JSON list of C-alpha atoms in Angstrom, two decimals:
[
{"chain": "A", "resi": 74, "resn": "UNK", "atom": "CA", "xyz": [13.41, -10.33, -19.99]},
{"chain": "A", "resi": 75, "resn": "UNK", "atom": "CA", "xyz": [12.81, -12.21, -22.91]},
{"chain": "A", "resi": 76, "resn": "UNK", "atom": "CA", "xyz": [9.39, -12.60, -24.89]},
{"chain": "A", "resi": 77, "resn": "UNK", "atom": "CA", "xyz": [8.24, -16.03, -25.43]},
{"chain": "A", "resi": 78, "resn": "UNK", "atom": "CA", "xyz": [5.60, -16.32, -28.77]},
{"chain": "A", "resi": 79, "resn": "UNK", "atom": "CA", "xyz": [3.19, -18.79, -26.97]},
{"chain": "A", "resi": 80, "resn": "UNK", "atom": "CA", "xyz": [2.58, -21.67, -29.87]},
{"chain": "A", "resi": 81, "resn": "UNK", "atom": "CA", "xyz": [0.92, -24.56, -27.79]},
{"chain": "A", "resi": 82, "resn": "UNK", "atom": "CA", "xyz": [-1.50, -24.71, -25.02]},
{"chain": "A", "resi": 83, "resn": "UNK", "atom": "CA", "xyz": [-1.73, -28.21, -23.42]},
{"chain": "A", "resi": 84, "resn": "UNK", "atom": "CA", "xyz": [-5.12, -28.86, -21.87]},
{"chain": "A", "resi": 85, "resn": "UNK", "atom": "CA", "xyz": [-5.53, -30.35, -18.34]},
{"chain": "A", "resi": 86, "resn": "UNK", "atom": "CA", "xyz": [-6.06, -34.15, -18.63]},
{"chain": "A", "resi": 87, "resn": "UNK", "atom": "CA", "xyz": [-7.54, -36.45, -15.92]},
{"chain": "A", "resi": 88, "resn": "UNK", "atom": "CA", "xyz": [-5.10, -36.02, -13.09]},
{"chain": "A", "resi": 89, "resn": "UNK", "atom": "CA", "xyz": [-2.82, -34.04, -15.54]},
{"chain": "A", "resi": 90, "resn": "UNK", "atom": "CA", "xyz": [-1.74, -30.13, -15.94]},
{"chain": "A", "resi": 91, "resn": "UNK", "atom": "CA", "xyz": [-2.18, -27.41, -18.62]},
{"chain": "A", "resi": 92, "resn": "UNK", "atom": "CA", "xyz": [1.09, -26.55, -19.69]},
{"chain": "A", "resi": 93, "resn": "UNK", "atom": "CA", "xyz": [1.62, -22.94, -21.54]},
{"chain": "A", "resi": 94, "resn": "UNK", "atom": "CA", "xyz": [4.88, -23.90, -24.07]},
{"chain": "A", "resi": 95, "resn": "UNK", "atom": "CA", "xyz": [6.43, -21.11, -26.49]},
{"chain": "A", "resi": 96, "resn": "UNK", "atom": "CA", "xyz": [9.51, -20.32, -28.42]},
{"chain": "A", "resi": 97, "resn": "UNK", "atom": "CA", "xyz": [12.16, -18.58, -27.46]},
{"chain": "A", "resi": 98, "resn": "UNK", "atom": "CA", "xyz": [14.53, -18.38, -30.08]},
{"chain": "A", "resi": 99, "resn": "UNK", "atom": "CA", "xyz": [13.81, -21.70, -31.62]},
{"chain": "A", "resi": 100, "resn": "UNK", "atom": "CA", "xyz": [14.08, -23.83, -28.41]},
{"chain": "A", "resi": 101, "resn": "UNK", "atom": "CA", "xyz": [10.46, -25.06, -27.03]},
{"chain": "A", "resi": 102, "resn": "UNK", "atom": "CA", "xyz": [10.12, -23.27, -23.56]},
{"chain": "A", "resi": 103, "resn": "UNK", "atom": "CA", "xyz": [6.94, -24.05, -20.81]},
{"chain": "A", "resi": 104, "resn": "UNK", "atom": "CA", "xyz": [6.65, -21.23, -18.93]},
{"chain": "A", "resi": 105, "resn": "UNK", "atom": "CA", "xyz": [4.08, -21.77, -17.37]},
{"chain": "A", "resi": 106, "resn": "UNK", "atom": "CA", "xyz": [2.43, -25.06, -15.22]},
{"chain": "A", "resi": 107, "resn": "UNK", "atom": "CA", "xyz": [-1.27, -25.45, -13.56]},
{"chain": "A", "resi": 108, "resn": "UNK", "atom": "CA", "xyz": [-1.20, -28.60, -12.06]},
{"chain": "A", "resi": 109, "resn": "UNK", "atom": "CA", "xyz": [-4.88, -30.51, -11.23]},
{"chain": "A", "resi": 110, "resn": "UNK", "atom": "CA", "xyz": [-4.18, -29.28, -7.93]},
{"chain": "A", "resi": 111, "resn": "UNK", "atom": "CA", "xyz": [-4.92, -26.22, -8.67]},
{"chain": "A", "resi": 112, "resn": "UNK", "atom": "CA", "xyz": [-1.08, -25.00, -8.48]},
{"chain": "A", "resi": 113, "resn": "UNK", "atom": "CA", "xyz": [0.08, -22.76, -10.68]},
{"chain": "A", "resi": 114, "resn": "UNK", "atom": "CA", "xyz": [4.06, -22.45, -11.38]},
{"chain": "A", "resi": 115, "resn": "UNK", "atom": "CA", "xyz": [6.12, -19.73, -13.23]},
{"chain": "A", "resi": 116, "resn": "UNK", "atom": "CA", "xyz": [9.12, -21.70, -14.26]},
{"chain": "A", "resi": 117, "resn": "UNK", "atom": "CA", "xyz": [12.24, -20.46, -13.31]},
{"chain": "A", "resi": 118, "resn": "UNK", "atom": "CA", "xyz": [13.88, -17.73, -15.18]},
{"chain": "A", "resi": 119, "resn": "UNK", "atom": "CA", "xyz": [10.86, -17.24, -17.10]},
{"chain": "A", "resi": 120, "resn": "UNK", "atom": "CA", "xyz": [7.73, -14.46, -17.03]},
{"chain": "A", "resi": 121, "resn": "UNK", "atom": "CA", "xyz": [4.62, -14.71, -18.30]},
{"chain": "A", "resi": 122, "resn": "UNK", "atom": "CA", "xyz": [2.39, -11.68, -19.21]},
{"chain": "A", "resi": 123, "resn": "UNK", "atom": "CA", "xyz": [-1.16, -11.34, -19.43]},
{"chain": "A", "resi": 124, "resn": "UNK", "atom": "CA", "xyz": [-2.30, -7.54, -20.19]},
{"chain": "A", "resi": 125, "resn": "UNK", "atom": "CA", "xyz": [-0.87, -5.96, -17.82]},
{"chain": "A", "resi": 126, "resn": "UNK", "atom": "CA", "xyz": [0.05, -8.80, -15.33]},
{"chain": "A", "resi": 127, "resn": "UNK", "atom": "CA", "xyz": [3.16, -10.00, -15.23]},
{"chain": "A", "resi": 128, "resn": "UNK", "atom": "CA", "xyz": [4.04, -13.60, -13.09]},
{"chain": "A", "resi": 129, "resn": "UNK", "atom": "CA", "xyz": [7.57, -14.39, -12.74]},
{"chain": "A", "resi": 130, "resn": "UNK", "atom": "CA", "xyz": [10.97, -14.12, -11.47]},
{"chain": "A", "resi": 131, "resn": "UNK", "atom": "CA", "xyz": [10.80, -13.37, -7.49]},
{"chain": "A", "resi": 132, "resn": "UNK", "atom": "CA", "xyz": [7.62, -10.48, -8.05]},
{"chain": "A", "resi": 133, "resn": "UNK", "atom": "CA", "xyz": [3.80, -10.74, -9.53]},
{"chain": "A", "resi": 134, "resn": "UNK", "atom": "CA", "xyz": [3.42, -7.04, -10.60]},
{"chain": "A", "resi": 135, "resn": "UNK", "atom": "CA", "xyz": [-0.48, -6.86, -10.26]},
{"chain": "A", "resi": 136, "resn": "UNK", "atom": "CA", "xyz": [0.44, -3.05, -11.82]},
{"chain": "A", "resi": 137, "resn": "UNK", "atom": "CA", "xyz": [-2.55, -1.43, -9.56]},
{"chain": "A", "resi": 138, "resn": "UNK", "atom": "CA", "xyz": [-5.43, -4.61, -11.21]},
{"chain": "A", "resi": 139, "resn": "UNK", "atom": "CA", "xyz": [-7.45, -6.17, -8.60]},
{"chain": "A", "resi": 140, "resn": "UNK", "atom": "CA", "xyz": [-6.71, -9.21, -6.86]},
{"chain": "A", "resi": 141, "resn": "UNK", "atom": "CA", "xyz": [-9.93, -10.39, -5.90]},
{"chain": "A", "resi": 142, "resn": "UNK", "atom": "CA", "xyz": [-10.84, -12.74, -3.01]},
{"chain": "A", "resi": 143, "resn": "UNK", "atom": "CA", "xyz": [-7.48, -14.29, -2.78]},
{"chain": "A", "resi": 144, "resn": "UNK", "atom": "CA", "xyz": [-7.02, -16.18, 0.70]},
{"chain": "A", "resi": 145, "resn": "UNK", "atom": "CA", "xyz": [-3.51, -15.46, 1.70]},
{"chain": "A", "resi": 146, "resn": "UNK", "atom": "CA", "xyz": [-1.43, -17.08, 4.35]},
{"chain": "A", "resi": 147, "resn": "UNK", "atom": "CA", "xyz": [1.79, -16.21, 5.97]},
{"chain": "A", "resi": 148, "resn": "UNK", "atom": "CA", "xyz": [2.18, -13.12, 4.23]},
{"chain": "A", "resi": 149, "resn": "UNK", "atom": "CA", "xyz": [5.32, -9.90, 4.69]},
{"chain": "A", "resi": 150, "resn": "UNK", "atom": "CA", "xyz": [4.99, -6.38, 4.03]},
{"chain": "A", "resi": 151, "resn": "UNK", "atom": "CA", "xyz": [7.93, -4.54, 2.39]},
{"chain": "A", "resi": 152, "resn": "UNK", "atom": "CA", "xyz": [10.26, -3.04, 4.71]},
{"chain": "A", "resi": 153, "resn": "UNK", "atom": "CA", "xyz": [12.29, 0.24, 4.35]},
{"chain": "A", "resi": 154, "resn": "UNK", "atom": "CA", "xyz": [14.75, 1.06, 6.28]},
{"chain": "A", "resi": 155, "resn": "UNK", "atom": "CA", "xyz": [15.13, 4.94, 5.72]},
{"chain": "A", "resi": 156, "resn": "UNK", "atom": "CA", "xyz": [18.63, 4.63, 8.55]},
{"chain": "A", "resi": 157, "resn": "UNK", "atom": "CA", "xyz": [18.97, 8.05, 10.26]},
{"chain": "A", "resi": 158, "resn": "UNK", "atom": "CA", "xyz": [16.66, 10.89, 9.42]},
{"chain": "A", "resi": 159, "resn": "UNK", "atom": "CA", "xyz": [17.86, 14.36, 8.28]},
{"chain": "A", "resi": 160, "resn": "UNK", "atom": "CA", "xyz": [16.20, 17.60, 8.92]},
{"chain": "A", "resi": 161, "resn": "UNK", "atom": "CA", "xyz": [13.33, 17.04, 5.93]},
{"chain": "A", "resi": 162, "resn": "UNK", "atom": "CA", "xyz": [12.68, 13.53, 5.25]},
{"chain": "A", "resi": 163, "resn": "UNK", "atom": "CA", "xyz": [10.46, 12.13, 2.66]},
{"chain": "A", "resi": 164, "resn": "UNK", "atom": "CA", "xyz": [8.13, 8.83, 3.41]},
{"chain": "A", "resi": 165, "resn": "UNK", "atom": "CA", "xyz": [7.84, 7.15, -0.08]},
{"chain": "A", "resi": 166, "resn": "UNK", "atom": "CA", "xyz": [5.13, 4.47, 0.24]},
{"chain": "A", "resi": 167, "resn": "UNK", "atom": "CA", "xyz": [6.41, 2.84, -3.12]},
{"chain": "A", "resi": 168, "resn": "UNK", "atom": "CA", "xyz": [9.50, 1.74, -1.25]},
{"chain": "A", "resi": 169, "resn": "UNK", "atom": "CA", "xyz": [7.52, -0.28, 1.20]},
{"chain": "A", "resi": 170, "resn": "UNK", "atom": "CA", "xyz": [4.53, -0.03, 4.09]},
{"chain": "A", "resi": 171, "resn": "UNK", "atom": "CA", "xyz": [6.62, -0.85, 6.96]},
{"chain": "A", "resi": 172, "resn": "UNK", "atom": "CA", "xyz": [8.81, 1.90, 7.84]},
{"chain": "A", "resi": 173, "resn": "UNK", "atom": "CA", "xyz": [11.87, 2.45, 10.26]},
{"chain": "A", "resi": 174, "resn": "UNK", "atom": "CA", "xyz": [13.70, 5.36, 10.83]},
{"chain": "A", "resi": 175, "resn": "UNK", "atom": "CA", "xyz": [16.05, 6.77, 13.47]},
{"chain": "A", "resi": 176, "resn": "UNK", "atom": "CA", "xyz": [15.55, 10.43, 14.18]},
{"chain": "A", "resi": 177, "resn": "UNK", "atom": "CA", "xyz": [18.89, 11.93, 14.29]},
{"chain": "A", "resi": 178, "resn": "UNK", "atom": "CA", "xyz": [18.60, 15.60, 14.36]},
{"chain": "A", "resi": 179, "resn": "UNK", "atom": "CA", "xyz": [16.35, 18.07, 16.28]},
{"chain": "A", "resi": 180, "resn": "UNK", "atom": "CA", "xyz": [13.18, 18.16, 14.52]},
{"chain": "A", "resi": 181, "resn": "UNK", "atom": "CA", "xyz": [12.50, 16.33, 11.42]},
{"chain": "A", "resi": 182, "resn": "UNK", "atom": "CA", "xyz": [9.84, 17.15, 9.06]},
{"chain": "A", "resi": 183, "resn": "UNK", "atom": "CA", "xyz": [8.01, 14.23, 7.22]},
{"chain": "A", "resi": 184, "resn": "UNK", "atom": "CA", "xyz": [6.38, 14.05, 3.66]},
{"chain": "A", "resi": 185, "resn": "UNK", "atom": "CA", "xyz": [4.22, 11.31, 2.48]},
{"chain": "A", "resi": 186, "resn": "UNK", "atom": "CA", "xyz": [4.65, 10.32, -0.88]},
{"chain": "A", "resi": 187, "resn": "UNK", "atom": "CA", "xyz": [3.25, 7.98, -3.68]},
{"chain": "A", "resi": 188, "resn": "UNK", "atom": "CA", "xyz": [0.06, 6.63, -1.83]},
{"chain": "A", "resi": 189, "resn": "UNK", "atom": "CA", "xyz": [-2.70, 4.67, -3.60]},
{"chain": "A", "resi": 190, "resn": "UNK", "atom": "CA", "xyz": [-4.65, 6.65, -5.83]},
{"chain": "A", "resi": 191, "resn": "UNK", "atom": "CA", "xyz": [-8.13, 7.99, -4.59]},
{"chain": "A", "resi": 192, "resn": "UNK", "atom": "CA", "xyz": [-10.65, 5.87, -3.91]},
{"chain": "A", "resi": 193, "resn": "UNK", "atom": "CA", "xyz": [-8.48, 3.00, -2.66]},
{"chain": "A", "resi": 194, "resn": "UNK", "atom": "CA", "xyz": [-6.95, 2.06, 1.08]},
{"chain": "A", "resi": 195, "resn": "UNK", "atom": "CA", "xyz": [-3.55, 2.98, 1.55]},
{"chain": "A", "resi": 196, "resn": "UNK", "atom": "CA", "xyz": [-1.70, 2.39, 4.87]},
{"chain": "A", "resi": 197, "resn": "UNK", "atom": "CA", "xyz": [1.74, 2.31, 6.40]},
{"chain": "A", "resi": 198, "resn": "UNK", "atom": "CA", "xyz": [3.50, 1.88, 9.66]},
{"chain": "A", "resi": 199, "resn": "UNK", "atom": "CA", "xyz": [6.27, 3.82, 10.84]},
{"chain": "A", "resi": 200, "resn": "UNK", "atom": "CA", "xyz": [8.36, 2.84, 13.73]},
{"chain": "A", "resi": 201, "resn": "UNK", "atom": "CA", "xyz": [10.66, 5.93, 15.09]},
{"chain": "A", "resi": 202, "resn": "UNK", "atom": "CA", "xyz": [13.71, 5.18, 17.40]},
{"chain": "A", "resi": 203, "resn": "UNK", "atom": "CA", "xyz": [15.09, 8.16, 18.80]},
{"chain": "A", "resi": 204, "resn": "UNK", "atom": "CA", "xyz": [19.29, 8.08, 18.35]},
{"chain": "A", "resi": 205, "resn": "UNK", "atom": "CA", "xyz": [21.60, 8.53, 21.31]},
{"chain": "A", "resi": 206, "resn": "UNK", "atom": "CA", "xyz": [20.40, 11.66, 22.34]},
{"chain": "A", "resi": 207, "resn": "UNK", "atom": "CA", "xyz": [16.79, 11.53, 22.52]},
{"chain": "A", "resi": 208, "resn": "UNK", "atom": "CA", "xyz": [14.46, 14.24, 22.73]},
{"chain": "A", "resi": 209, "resn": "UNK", "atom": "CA", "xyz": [13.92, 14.59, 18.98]},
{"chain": "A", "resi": 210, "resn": "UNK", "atom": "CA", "xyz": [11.21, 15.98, 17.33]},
{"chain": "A", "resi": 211, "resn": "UNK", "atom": "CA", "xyz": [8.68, 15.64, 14.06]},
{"chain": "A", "resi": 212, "resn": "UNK", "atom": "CA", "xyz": [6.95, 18.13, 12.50]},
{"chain": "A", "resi": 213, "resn": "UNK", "atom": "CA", "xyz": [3.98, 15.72, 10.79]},
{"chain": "A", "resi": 214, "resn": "UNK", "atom": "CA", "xyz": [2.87, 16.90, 7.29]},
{"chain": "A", "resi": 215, "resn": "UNK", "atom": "CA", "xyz": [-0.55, 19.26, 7.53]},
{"chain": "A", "resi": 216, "resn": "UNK", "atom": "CA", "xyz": [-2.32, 16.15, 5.75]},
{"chain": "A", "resi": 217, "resn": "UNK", "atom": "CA", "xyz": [-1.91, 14.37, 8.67]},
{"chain": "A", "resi": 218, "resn": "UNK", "atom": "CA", "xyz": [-5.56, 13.83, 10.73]},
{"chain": "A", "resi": 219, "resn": "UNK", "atom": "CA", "xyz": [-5.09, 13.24, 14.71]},
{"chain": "A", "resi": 220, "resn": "UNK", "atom": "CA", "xyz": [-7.29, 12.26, 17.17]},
{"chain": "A", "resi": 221, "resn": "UNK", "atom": "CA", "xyz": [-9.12, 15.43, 19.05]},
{"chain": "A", "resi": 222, "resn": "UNK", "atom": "CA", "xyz": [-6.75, 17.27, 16.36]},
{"chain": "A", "resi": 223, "resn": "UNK", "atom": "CA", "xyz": [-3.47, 16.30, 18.30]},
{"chain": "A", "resi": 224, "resn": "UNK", "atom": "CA", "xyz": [-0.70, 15.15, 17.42]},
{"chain": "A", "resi": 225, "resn": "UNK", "atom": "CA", "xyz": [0.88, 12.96, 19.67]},
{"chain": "A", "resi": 226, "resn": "UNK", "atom": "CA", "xyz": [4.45, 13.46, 22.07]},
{"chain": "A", "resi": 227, "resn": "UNK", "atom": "CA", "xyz": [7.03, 11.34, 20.90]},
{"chain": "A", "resi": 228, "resn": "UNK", "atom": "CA", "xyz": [9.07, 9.81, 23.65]},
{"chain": "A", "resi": 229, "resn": "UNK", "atom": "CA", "xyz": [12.01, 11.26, 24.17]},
{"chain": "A", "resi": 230, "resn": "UNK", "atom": "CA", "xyz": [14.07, 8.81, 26.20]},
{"chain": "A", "resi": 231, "resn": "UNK", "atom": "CA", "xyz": [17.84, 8.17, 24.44]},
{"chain": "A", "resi": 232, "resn": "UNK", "atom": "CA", "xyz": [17.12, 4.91, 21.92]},
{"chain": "A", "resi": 233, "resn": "UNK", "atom": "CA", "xyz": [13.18, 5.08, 22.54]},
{"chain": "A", "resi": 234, "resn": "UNK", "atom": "CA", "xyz": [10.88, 3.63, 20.18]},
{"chain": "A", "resi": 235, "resn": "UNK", "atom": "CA", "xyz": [7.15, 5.00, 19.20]},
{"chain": "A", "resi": 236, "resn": "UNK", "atom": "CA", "xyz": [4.73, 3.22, 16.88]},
{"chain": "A", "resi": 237, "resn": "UNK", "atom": "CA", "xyz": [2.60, 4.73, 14.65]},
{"chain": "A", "resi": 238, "resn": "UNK", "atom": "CA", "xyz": [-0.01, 3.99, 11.96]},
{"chain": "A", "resi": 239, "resn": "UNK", "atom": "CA", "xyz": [-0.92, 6.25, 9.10]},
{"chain": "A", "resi": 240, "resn": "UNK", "atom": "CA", "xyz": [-4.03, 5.70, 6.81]},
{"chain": "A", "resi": 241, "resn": "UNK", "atom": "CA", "xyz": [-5.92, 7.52, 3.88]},
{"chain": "A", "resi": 242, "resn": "UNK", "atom": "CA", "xyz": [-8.40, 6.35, 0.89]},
{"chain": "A", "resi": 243, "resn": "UNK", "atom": "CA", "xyz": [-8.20, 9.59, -0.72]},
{"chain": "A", "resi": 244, "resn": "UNK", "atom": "CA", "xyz": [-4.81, 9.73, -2.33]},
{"chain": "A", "resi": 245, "resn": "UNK", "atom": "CA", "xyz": [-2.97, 10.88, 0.31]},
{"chain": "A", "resi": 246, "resn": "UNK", "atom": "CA", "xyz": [-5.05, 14.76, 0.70]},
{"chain": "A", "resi": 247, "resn": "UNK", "atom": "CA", "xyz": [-5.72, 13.57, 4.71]},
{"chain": "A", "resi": 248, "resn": "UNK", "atom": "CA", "xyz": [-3.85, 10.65, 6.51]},
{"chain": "A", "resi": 249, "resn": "UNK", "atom": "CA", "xyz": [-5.25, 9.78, 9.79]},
{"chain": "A", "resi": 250, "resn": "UNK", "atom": "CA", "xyz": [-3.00, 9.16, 11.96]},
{"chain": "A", "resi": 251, "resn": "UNK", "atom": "CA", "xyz": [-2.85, 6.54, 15.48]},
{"chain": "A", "resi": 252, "resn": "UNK", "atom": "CA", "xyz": [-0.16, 5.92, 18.00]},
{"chain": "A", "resi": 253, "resn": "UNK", "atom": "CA", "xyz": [0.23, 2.10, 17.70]},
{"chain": "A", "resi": 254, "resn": "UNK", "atom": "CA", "xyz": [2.91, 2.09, 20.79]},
{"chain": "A", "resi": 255, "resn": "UNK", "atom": "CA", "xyz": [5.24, 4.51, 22.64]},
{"chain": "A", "resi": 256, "resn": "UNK", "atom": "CA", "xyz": [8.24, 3.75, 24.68]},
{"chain": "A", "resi": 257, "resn": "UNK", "atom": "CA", "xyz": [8.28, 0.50, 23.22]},
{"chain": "A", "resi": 258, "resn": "UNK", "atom": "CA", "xyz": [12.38, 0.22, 23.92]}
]
């Protein structure tokens, strides 16, 4: 990533857009466009950082500031595709809220890792598929908060699918836990 020393702010006109323009290596470069629209464009190739915010490229890293009241429309979560599980297998939330995994030996045990820090909502999905044998089992981590204090039976039918949601606002020191869908093959 380059830096780009920021030497001329163009102000919006009547029906025009601001425009912020540096230098990057003696070549004028606009990084930056906010159109009277109201739409704001990173130009391709380039970033733009403002204290900790960075906008650019294919990601806006927010790095944990607010976004506040933002209206958002046809949005994705971040997938991760963990493949087939192992005997311990470790959930890390960093690598996306939207979790698939294929349980491939008799019981695996889950960890949680890297959830939002206290205070804030943190929440994931995990969809299990059980592999050609079925009737594999999870050992949840002791974090994990089920209703009436149960945790659920997976199903156990070869290439079965269960659903389930995971949520905690205290940095990850109790998850509840729901069943979102079992037998969903």
């Amino acid at each position: 990533m380059s830096t780009i020393k920021v030497n001329t702010v163009k102000p919006v006109t009547s029906g025009g857009s601001l425009t912020i323009q540096g230098d990057s290596g003696g070549s004028g470069v606009t990084a930056l466009t906010c159109d009277s629209s109201g739409n704001t464009t990173v130009n391709s190739g380039k970033t733009v950082t403002l204290g900790s915010v960075v906008l650019g490229g294919t990601n806006f890293n927010l790095a944990d500031q607010v976004l506040q009241r933002p209206t958002i429309k046809d949005y994705a979560e971040t997938g991760n595709a963990i493949g087939s599980t192992g005997a311990s297998q470790t959930i890390d939330i960093a690598d996306g809220n939207v979790i698939t995994a294929t349980l491939a030996v008799a019981t695996t045990t889950f960890t949680f890792s890297n959830p939002s820090a206290s205070g804030s909502g943190c929440s994931f999905t995990l969809i299990l598929t059980q592999d050609g044998s079925g009737s594999r089992a999870v050992t949840w981590p002791g974090a994990v908060d089920w209703a009436s204090a149960t945790a659920p039976t997976l199903s156990s039918g070869a290439g079965d699918v269960d659903i389930f949601a995971f949520i905690s606002v205290d940095a990850g020191t109790t998850w509840f836990g729901f069943t979102a869908g079992q037998d969903m093959s």
